[in-house]
JSON list of C-alpha atoms in Angstrom, two decimals:
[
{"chain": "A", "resi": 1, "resn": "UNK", "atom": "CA", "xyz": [-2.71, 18.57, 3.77]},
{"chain": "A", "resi": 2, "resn": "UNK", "atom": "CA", "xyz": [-5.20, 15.89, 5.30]},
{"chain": "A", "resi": 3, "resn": "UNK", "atom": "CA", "xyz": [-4.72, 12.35, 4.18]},
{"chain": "A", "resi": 4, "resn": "UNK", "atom": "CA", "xyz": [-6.98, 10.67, 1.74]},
{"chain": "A", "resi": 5, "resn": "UNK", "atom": "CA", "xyz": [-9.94, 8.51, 3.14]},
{"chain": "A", "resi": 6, "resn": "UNK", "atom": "CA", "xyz": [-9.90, 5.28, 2.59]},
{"chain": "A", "resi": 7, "resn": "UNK", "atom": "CA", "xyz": [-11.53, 2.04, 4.46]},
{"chain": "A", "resi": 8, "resn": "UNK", "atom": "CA", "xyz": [-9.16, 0.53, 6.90]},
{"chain": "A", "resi": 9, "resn": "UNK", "atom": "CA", "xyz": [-10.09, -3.25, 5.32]},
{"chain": "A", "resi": 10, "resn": "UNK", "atom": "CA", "xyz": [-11.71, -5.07, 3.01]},
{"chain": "A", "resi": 11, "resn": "UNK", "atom": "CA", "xyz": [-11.98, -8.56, 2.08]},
{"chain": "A", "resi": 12, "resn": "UNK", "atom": "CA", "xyz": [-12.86, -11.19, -0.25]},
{"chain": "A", "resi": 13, "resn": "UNK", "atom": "CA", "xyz": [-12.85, -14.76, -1.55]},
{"chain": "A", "resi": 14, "resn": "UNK", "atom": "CA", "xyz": [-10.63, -15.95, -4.44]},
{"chain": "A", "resi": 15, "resn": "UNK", "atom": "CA", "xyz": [-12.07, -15.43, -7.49]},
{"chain": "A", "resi": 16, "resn": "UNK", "atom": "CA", "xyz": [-14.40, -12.35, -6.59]},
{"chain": "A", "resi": 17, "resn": "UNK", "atom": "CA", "xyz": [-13.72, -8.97, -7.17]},
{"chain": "A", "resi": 18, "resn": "UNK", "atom": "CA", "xyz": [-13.11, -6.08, -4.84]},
{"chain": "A", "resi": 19, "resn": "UNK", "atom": "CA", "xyz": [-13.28, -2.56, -4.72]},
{"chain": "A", "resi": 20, "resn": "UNK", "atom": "CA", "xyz": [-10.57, 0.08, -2.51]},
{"chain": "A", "resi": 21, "resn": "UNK", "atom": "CA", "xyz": [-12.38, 3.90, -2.30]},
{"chain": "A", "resi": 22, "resn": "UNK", "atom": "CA", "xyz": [-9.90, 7.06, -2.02]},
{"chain": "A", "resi": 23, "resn": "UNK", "atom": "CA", "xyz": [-11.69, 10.01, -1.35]},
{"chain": "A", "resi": 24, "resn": "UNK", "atom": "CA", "xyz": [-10.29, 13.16, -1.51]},
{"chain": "A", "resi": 25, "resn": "UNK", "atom": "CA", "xyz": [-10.96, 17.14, -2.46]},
{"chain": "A", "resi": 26, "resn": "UNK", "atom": "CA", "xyz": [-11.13, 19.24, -5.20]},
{"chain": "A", "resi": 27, "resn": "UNK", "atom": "CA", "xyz": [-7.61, 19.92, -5.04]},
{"chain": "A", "resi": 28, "resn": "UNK", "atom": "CA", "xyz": [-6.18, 17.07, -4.64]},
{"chain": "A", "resi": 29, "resn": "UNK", "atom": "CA", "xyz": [-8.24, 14.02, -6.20]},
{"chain": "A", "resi": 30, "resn": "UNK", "atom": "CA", "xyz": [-11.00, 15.69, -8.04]},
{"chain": "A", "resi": 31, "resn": "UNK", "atom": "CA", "xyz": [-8.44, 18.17, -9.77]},
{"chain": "A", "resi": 32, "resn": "UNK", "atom": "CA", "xyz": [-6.09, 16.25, -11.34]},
{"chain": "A", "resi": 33, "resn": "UNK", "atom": "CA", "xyz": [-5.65, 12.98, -13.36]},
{"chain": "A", "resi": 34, "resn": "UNK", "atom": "CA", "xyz": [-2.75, 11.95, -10.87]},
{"chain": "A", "resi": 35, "resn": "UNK", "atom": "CA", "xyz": [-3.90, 9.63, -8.89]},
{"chain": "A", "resi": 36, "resn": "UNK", "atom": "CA", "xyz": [-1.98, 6.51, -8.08]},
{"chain": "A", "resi": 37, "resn": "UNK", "atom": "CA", "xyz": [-2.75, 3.14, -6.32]},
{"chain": "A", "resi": 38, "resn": "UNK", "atom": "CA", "xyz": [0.61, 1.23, -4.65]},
{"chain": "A", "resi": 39, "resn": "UNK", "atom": "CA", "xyz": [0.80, -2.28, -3.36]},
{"chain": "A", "resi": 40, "resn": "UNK", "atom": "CA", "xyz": [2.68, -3.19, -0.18]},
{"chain": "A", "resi": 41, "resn": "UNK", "atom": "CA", "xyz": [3.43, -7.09, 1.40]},
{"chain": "A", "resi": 42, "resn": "UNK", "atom": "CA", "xyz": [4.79, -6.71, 4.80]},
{"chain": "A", "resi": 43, "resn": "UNK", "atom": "CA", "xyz": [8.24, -5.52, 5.06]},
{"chain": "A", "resi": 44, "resn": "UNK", "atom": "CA", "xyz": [8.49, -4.21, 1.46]},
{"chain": "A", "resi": 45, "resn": "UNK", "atom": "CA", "xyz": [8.64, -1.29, -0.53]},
{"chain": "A", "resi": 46, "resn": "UNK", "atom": "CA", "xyz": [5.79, -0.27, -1.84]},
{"chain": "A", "resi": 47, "resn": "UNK", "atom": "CA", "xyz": [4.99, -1.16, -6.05]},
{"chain": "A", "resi": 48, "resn": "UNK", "atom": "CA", "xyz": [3.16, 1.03, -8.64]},
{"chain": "A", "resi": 49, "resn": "UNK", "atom": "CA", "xyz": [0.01, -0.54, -9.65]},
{"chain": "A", "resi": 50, "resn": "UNK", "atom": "CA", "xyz": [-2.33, 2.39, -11.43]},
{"chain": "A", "resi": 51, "resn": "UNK", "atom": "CA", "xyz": [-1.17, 5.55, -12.31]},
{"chain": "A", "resi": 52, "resn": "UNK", "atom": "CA", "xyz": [-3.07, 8.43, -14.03]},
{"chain": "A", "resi": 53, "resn": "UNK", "atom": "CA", "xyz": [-6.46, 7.15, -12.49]},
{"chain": "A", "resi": 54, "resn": "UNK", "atom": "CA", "xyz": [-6.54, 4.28, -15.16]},
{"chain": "A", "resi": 55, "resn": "UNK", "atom": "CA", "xyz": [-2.90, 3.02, -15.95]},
{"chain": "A", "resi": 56, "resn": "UNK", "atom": "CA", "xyz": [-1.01, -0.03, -15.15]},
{"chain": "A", "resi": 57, "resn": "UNK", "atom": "CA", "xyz": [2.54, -0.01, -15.42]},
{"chain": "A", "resi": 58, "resn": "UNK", "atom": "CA", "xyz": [4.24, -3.16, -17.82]},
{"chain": "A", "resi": 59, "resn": "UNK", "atom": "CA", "xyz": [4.31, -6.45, -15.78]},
{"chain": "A", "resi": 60, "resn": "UNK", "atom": "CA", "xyz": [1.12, -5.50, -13.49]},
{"chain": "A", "resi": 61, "resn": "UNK", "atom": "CA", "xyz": [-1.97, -7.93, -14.18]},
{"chain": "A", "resi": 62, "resn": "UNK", "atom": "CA", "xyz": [-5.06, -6.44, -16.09]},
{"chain": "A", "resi": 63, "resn": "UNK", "atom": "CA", "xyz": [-6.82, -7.55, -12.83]},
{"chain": "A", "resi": 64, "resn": "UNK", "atom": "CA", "xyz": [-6.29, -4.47, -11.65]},
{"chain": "A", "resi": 65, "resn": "UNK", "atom": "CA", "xyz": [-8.28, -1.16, -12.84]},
{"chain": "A", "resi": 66, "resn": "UNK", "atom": "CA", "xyz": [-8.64, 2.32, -11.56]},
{"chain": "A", "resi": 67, "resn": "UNK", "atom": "CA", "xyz": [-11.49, 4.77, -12.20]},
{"chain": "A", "resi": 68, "resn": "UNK", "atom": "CA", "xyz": [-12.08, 8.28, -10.96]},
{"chain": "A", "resi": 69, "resn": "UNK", "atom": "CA", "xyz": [-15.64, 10.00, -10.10]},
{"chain": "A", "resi": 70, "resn": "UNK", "atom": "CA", "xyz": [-15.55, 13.59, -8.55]},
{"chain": "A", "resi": 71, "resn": "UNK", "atom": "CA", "xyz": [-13.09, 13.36, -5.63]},
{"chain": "A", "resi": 72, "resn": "UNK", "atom": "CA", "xyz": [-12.94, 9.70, -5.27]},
{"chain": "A", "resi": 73, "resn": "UNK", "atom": "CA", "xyz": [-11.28, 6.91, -7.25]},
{"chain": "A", "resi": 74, "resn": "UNK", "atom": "CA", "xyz": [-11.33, 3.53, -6.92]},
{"chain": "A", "resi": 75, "resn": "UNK", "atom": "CA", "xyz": [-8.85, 0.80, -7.39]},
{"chain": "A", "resi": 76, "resn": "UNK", "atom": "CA", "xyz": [-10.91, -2.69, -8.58]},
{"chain": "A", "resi": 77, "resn": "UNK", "atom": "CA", "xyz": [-8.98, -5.56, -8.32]},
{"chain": "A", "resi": 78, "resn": "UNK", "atom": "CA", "xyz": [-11.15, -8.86, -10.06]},
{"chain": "A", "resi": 79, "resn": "UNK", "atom": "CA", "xyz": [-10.36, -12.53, -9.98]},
{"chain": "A", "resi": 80, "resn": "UNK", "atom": "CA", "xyz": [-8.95, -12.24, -6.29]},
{"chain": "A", "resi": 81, "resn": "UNK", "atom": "CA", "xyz": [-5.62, -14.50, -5.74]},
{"chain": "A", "resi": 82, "resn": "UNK", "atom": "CA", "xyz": [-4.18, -15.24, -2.52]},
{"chain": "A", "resi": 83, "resn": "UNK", "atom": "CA", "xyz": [-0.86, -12.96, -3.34]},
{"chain": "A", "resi": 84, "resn": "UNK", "atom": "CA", "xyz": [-3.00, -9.82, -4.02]},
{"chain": "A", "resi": 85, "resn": "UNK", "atom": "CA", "xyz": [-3.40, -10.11, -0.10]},
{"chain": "A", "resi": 86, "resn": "UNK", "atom": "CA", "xyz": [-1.89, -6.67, 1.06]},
{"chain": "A", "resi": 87, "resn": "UNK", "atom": "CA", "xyz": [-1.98, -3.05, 1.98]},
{"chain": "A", "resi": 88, "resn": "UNK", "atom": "CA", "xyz": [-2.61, -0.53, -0.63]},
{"chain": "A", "resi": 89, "resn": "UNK", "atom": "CA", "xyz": [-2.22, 2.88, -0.75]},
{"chain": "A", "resi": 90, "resn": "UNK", "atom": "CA", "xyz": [-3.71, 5.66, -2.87]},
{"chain": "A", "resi": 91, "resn": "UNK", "atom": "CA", "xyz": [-1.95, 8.55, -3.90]},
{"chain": "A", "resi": 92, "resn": "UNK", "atom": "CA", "xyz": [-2.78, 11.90, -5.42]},
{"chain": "A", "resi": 93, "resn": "UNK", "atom": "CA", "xyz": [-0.92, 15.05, -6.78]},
{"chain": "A", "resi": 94, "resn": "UNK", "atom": "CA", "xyz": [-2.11, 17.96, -4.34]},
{"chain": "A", "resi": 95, "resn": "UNK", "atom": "CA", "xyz": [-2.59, 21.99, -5.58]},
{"chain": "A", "resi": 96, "resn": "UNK", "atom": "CA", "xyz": [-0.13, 22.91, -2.58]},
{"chain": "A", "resi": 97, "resn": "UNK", "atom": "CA", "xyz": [1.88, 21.90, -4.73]},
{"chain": "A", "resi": 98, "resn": "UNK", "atom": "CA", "xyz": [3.02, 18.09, -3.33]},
{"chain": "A", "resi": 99, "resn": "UNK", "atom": "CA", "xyz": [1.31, 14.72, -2.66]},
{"chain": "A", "resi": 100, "resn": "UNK", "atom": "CA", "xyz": [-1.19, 13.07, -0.72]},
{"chain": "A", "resi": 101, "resn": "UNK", "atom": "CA", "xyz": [-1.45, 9.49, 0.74]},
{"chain": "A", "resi": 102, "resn": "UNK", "atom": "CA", "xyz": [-4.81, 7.63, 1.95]},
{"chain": "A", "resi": 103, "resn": "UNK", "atom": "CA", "xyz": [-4.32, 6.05, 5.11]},
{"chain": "A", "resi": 104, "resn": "UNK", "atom": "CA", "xyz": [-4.09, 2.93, 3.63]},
{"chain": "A", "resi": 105, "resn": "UNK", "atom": "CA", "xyz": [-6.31, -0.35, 3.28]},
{"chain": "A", "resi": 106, "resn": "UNK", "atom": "CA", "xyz": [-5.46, -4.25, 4.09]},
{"chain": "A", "resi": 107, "resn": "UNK", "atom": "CA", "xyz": [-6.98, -6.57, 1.33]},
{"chain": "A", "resi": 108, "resn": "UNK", "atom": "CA", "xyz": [-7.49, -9.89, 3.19]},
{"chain": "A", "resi": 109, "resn": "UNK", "atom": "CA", "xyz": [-7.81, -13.05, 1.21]},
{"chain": "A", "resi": 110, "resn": "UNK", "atom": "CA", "xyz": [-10.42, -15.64, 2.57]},
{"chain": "B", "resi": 1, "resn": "UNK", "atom": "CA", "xyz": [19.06, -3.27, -13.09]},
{"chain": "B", "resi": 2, "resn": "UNK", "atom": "CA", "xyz": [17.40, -0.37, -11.97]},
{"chain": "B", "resi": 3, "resn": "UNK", "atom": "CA", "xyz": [18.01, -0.01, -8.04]},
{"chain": "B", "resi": 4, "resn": "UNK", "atom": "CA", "xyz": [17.69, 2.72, -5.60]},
{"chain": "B", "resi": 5, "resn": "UNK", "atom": "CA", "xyz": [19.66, 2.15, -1.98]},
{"chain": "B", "resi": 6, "resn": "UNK", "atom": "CA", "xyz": [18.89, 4.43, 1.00]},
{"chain": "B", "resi": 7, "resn": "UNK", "atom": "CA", "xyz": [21.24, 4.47, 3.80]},
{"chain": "B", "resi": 8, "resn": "UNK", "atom": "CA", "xyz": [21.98, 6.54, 7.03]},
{"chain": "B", "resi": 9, "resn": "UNK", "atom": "CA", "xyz": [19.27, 5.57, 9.11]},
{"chain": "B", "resi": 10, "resn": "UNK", "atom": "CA", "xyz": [19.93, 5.46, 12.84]},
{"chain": "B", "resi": 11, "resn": "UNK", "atom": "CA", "xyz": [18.84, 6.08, 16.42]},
{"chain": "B", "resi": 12, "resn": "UNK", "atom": "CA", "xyz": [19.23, 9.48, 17.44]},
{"chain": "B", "resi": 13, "resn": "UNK", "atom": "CA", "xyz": [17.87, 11.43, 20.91]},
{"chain": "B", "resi": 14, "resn": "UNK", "atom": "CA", "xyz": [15.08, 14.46, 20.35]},
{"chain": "B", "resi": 15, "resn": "UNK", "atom": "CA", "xyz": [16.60, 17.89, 19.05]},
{"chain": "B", "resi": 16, "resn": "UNK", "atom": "CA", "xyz": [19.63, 15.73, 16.91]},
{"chain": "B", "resi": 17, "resn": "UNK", "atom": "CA", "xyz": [20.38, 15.88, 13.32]},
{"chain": "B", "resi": 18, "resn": "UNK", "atom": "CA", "xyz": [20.79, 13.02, 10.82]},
{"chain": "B", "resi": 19, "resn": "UNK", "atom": "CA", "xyz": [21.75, 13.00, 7.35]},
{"chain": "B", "resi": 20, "resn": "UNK", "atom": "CA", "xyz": [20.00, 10.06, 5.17]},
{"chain": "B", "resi": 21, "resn": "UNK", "atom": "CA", "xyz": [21.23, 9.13, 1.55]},
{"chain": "B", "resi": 22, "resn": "UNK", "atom": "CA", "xyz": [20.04, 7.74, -1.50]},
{"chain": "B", "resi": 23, "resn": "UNK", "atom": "CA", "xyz": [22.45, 5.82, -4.16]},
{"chain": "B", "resi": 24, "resn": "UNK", "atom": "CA", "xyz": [21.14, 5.35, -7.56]},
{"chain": "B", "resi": 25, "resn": "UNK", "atom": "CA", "xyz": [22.12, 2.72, -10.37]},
{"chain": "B", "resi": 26, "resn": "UNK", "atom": "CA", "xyz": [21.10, 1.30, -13.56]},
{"chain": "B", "resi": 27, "resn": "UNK", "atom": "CA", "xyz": [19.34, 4.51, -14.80]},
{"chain": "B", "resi": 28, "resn": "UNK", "atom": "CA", "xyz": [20.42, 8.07, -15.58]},
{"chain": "B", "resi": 29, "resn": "UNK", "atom": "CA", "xyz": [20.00, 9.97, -12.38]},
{"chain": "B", "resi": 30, "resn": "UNK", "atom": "CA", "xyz": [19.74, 13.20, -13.54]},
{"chain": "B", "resi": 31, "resn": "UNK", "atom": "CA", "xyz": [17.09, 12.48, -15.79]},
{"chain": "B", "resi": 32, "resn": "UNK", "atom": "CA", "xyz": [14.80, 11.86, -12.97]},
{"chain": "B", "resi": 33, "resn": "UNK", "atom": "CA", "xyz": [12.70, 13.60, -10.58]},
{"chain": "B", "resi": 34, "resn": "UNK", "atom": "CA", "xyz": [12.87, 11.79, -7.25]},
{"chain": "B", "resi": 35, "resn": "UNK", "atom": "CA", "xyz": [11.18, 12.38, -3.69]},
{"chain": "B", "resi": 36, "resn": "UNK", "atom": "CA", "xyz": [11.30, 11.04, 0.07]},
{"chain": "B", "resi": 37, "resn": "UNK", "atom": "CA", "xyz": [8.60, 9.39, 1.56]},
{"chain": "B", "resi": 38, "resn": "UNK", "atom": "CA", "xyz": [8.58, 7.89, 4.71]},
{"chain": "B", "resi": 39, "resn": "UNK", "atom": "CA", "xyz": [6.37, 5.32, 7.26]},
{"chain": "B", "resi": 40, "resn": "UNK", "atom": "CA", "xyz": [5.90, 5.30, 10.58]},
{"chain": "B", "resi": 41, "resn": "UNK", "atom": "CA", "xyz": [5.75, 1.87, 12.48]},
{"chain": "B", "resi": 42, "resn": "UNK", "atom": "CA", "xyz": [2.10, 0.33, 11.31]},
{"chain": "B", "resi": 43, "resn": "UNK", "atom": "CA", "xyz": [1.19, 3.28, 9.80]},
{"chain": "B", "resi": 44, "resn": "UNK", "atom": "CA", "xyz": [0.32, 4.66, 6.52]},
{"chain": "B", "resi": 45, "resn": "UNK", "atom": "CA", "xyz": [3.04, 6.52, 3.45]},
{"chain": "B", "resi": 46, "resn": "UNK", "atom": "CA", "xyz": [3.58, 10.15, 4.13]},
{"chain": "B", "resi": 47, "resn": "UNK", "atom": "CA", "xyz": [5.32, 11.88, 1.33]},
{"chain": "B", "resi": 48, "resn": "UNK", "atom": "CA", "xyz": [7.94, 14.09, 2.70]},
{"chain": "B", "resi": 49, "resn": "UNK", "atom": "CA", "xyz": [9.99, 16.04, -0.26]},
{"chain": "B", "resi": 50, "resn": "UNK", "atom": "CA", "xyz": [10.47, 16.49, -3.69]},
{"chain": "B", "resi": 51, "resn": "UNK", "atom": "CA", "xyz": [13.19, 17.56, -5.82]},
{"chain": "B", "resi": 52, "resn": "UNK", "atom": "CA", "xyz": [13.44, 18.61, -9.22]},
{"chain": "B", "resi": 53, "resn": "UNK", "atom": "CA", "xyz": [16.41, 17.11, -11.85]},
{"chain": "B", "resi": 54, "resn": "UNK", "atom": "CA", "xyz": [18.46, 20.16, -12.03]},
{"chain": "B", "resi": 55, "resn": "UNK", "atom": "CA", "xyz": [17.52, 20.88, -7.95]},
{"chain": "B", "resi": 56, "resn": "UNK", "atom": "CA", "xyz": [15.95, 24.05, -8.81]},
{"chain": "B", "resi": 57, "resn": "UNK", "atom": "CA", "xyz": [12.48, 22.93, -7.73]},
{"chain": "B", "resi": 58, "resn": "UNK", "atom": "CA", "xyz": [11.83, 21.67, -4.12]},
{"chain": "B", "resi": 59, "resn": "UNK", "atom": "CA", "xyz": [8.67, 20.79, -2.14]},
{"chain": "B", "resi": 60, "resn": "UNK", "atom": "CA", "xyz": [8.44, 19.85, 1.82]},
{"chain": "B", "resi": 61, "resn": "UNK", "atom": "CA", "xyz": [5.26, 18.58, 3.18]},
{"chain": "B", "resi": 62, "resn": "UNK", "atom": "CA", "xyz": [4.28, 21.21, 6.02]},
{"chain": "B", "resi": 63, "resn": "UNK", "atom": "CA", "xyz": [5.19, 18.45, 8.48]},
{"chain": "B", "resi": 64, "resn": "UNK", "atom": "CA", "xyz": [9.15, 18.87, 7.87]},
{"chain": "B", "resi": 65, "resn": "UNK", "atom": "CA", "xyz": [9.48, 22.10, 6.42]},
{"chain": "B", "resi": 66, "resn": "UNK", "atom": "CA", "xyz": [12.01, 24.17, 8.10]},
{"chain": "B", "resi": 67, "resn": "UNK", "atom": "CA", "xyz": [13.69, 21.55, 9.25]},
{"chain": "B", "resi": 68, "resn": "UNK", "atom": "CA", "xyz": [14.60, 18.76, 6.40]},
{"chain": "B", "resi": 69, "resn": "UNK", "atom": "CA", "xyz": [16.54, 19.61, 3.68]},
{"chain": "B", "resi": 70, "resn": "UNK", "atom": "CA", "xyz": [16.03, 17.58, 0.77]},
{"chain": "B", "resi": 71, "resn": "UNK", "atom": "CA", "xyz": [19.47, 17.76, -2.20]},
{"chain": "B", "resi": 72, "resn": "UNK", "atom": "CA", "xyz": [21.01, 15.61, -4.84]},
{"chain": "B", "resi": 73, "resn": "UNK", "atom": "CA", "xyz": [24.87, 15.28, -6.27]},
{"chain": "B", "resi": 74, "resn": "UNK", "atom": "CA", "xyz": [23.97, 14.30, -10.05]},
{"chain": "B", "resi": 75, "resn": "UNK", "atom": "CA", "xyz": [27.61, 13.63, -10.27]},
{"chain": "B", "resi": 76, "resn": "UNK", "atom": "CA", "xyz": [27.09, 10.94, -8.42]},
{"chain": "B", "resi": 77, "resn": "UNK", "atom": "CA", "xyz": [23.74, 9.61, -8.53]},
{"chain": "B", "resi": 78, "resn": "UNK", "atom": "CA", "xyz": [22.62, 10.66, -5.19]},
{"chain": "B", "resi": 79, "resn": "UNK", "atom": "CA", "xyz": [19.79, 11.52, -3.30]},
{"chain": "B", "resi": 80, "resn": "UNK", "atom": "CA", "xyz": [20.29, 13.54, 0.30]},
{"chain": "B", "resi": 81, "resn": "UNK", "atom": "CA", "xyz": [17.56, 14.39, 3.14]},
{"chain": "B", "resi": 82, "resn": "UNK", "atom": "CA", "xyz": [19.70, 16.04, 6.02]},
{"chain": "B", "resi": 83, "resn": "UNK", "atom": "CA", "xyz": [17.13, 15.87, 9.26]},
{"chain": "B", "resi": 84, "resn": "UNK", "atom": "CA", "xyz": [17.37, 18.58, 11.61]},
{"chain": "B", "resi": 85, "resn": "UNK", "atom": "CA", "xyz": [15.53, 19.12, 14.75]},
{"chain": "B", "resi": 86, "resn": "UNK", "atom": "CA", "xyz": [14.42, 15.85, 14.97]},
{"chain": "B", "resi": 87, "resn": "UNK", "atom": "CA", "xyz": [11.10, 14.55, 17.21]},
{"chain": "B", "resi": 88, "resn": "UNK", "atom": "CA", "xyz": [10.14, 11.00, 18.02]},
{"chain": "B", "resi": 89, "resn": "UNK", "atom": "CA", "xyz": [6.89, 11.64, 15.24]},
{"chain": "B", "resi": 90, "resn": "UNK", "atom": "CA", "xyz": [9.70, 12.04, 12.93]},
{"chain": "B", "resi": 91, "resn": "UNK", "atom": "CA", "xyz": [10.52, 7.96, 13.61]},
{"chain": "B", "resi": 92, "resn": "UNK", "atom": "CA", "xyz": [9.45, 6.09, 10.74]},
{"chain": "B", "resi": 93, "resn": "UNK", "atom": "CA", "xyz": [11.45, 4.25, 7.60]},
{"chain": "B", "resi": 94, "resn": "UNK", "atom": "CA", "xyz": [12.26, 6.64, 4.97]},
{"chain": "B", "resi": 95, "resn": "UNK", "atom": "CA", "xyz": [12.10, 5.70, 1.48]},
{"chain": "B", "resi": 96, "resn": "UNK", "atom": "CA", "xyz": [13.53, 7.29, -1.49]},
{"chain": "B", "resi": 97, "resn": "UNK", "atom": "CA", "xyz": [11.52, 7.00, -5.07]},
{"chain": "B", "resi": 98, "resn": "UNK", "atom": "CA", "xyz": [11.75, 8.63, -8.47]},
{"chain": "B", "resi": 99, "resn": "UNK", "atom": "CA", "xyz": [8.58, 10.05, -10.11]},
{"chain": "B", "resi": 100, "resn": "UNK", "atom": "CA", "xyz": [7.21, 9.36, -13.35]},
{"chain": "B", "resi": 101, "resn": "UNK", "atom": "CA", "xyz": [5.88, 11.86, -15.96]},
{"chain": "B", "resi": 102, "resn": "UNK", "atom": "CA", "xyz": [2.54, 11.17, -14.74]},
{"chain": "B", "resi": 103, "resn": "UNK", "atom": "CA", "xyz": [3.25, 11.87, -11.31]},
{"chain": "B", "resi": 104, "resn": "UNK", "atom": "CA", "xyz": [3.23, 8.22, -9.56]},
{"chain": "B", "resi": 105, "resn": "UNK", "atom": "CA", "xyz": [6.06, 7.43, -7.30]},
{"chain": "B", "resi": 106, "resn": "UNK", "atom": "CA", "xyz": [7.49, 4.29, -9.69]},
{"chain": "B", "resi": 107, "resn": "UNK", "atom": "CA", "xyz": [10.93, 3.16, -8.93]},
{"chain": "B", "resi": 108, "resn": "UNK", "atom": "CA", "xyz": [11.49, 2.78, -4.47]},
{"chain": "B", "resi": 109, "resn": "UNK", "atom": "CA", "xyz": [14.16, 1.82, -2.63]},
{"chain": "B", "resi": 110, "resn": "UNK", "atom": "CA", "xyz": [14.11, -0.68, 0.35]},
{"chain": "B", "resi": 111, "resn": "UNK", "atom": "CA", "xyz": [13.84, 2.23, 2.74]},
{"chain": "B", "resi": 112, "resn": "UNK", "atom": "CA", "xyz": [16.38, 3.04, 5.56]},
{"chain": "B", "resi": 113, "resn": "UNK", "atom": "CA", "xyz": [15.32, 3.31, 9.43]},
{"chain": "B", "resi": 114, "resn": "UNK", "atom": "CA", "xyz": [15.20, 6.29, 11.59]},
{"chain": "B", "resi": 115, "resn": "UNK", "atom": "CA", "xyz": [14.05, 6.01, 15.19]},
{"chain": "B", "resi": 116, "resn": "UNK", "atom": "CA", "xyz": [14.04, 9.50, 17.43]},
{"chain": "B", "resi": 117, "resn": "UNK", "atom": "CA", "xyz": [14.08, 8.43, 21.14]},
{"chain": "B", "resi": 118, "resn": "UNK", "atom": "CA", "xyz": [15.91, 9.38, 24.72]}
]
């Protein structure tokens, strides 16, 4: 099972608004509702942000948004705060059956 | 509060075995599906097994099957991946993590460390 493609980095200013690609197939992304985004700060465990393409879990901000379009979602993250500076991770249920990672993507902060 | 503690990480030479283990508190165990996932030094997640709440289902990406076996003691609110075979790709921290209804990985522990090397 190949890894989901994402961009290695992307960056922005406080207060702007991002957007984090996954791309996948049509058995992983683009046939199911299960995909997932995940936060990590260096050293951590990684933390649920979006499941189900679209949902946040309690106690993540509404800052955060996923959408789905084919075989790629996206993970938006708006109002940009220096703590949202990370590496996040996509995730999607596979046909194989199992799951999928992207390779990951470091949000800087400016 | 909710916790999940891995443990049994260690250095170990090519070819060895290892047995990693996952403790679970402040939820019922049993009610949960749970999986290992694991990260290599600076690189990305890499799901690695999945098993059911009964134990009847189990799942190995292609990378480990054959050689990890993934189990669980509901009795006592563990989690087990016994490594066999081991290779110095298998080096990485390995994280335990129960799965929701919806399929997202939602509860992690703070990952234990397993480093394959002569």
């Amino acid at each position: 099972q190949s890894a989901l493609t994402q961009p290695p980095s992307v960056s922005g200013s406080p207060g702007q608004s991002i957007t984090i690609s996954c791309t996948g197939t049509s058995s992983d992304v683009g046939g199911y509702n299960y995909v997932s985004w995940y936060q990590q700060h260096p050293g951590k465990a990684p933390k649920l942000m979006i499941y189900d393409v679209t949902n946040r879990p309690s106690g993540v901000s509404n800052r955060f948004s996923g959408s789905k379009s084919g075989n790629t979602a996206s993970l938006t993250i708006s109002g940009l705060q220096a703590e949202d500076e990370a590496d996040y991770y996509c995730s999607s249920y596979t046909s194989t059956p199992g799951w999928v990672f992207g390779g990951g993507t470091k949000l800087t902060v400016l | 509060q909710v916790q999940l503690v891995e443990s049994g990480g260690d250095l170990v030479k090519p070819g060895g075995s290892l047995r990693l283990s996952c403790a679970a508190s402040g939820f019922t165990f049993s009610d949960y599906y749970i999986n290992w996932i694991r990260q290599a030094p600076g690189k990305g997640l890499e799901w690695v097994s999945y098993i059911s709440r009964g134990g009847s289902t189990i799942y190995y990406a292609d990378s480990v099957k054959g050689r990890f076996t993934i189990s669980r003691d509901n009795a006592k609110n563990s989690l087990y991946l016994q490594l066999n075979s081991l290779r110095a790709e298998d080096t990485a921290v390995y994280y335990c993590a129960t799965l929701n209804a919806e399929k997202a990985f939602d509860i992690w522990g703070q990952g234990t460390m397993v480093t394959v090397s002569s």
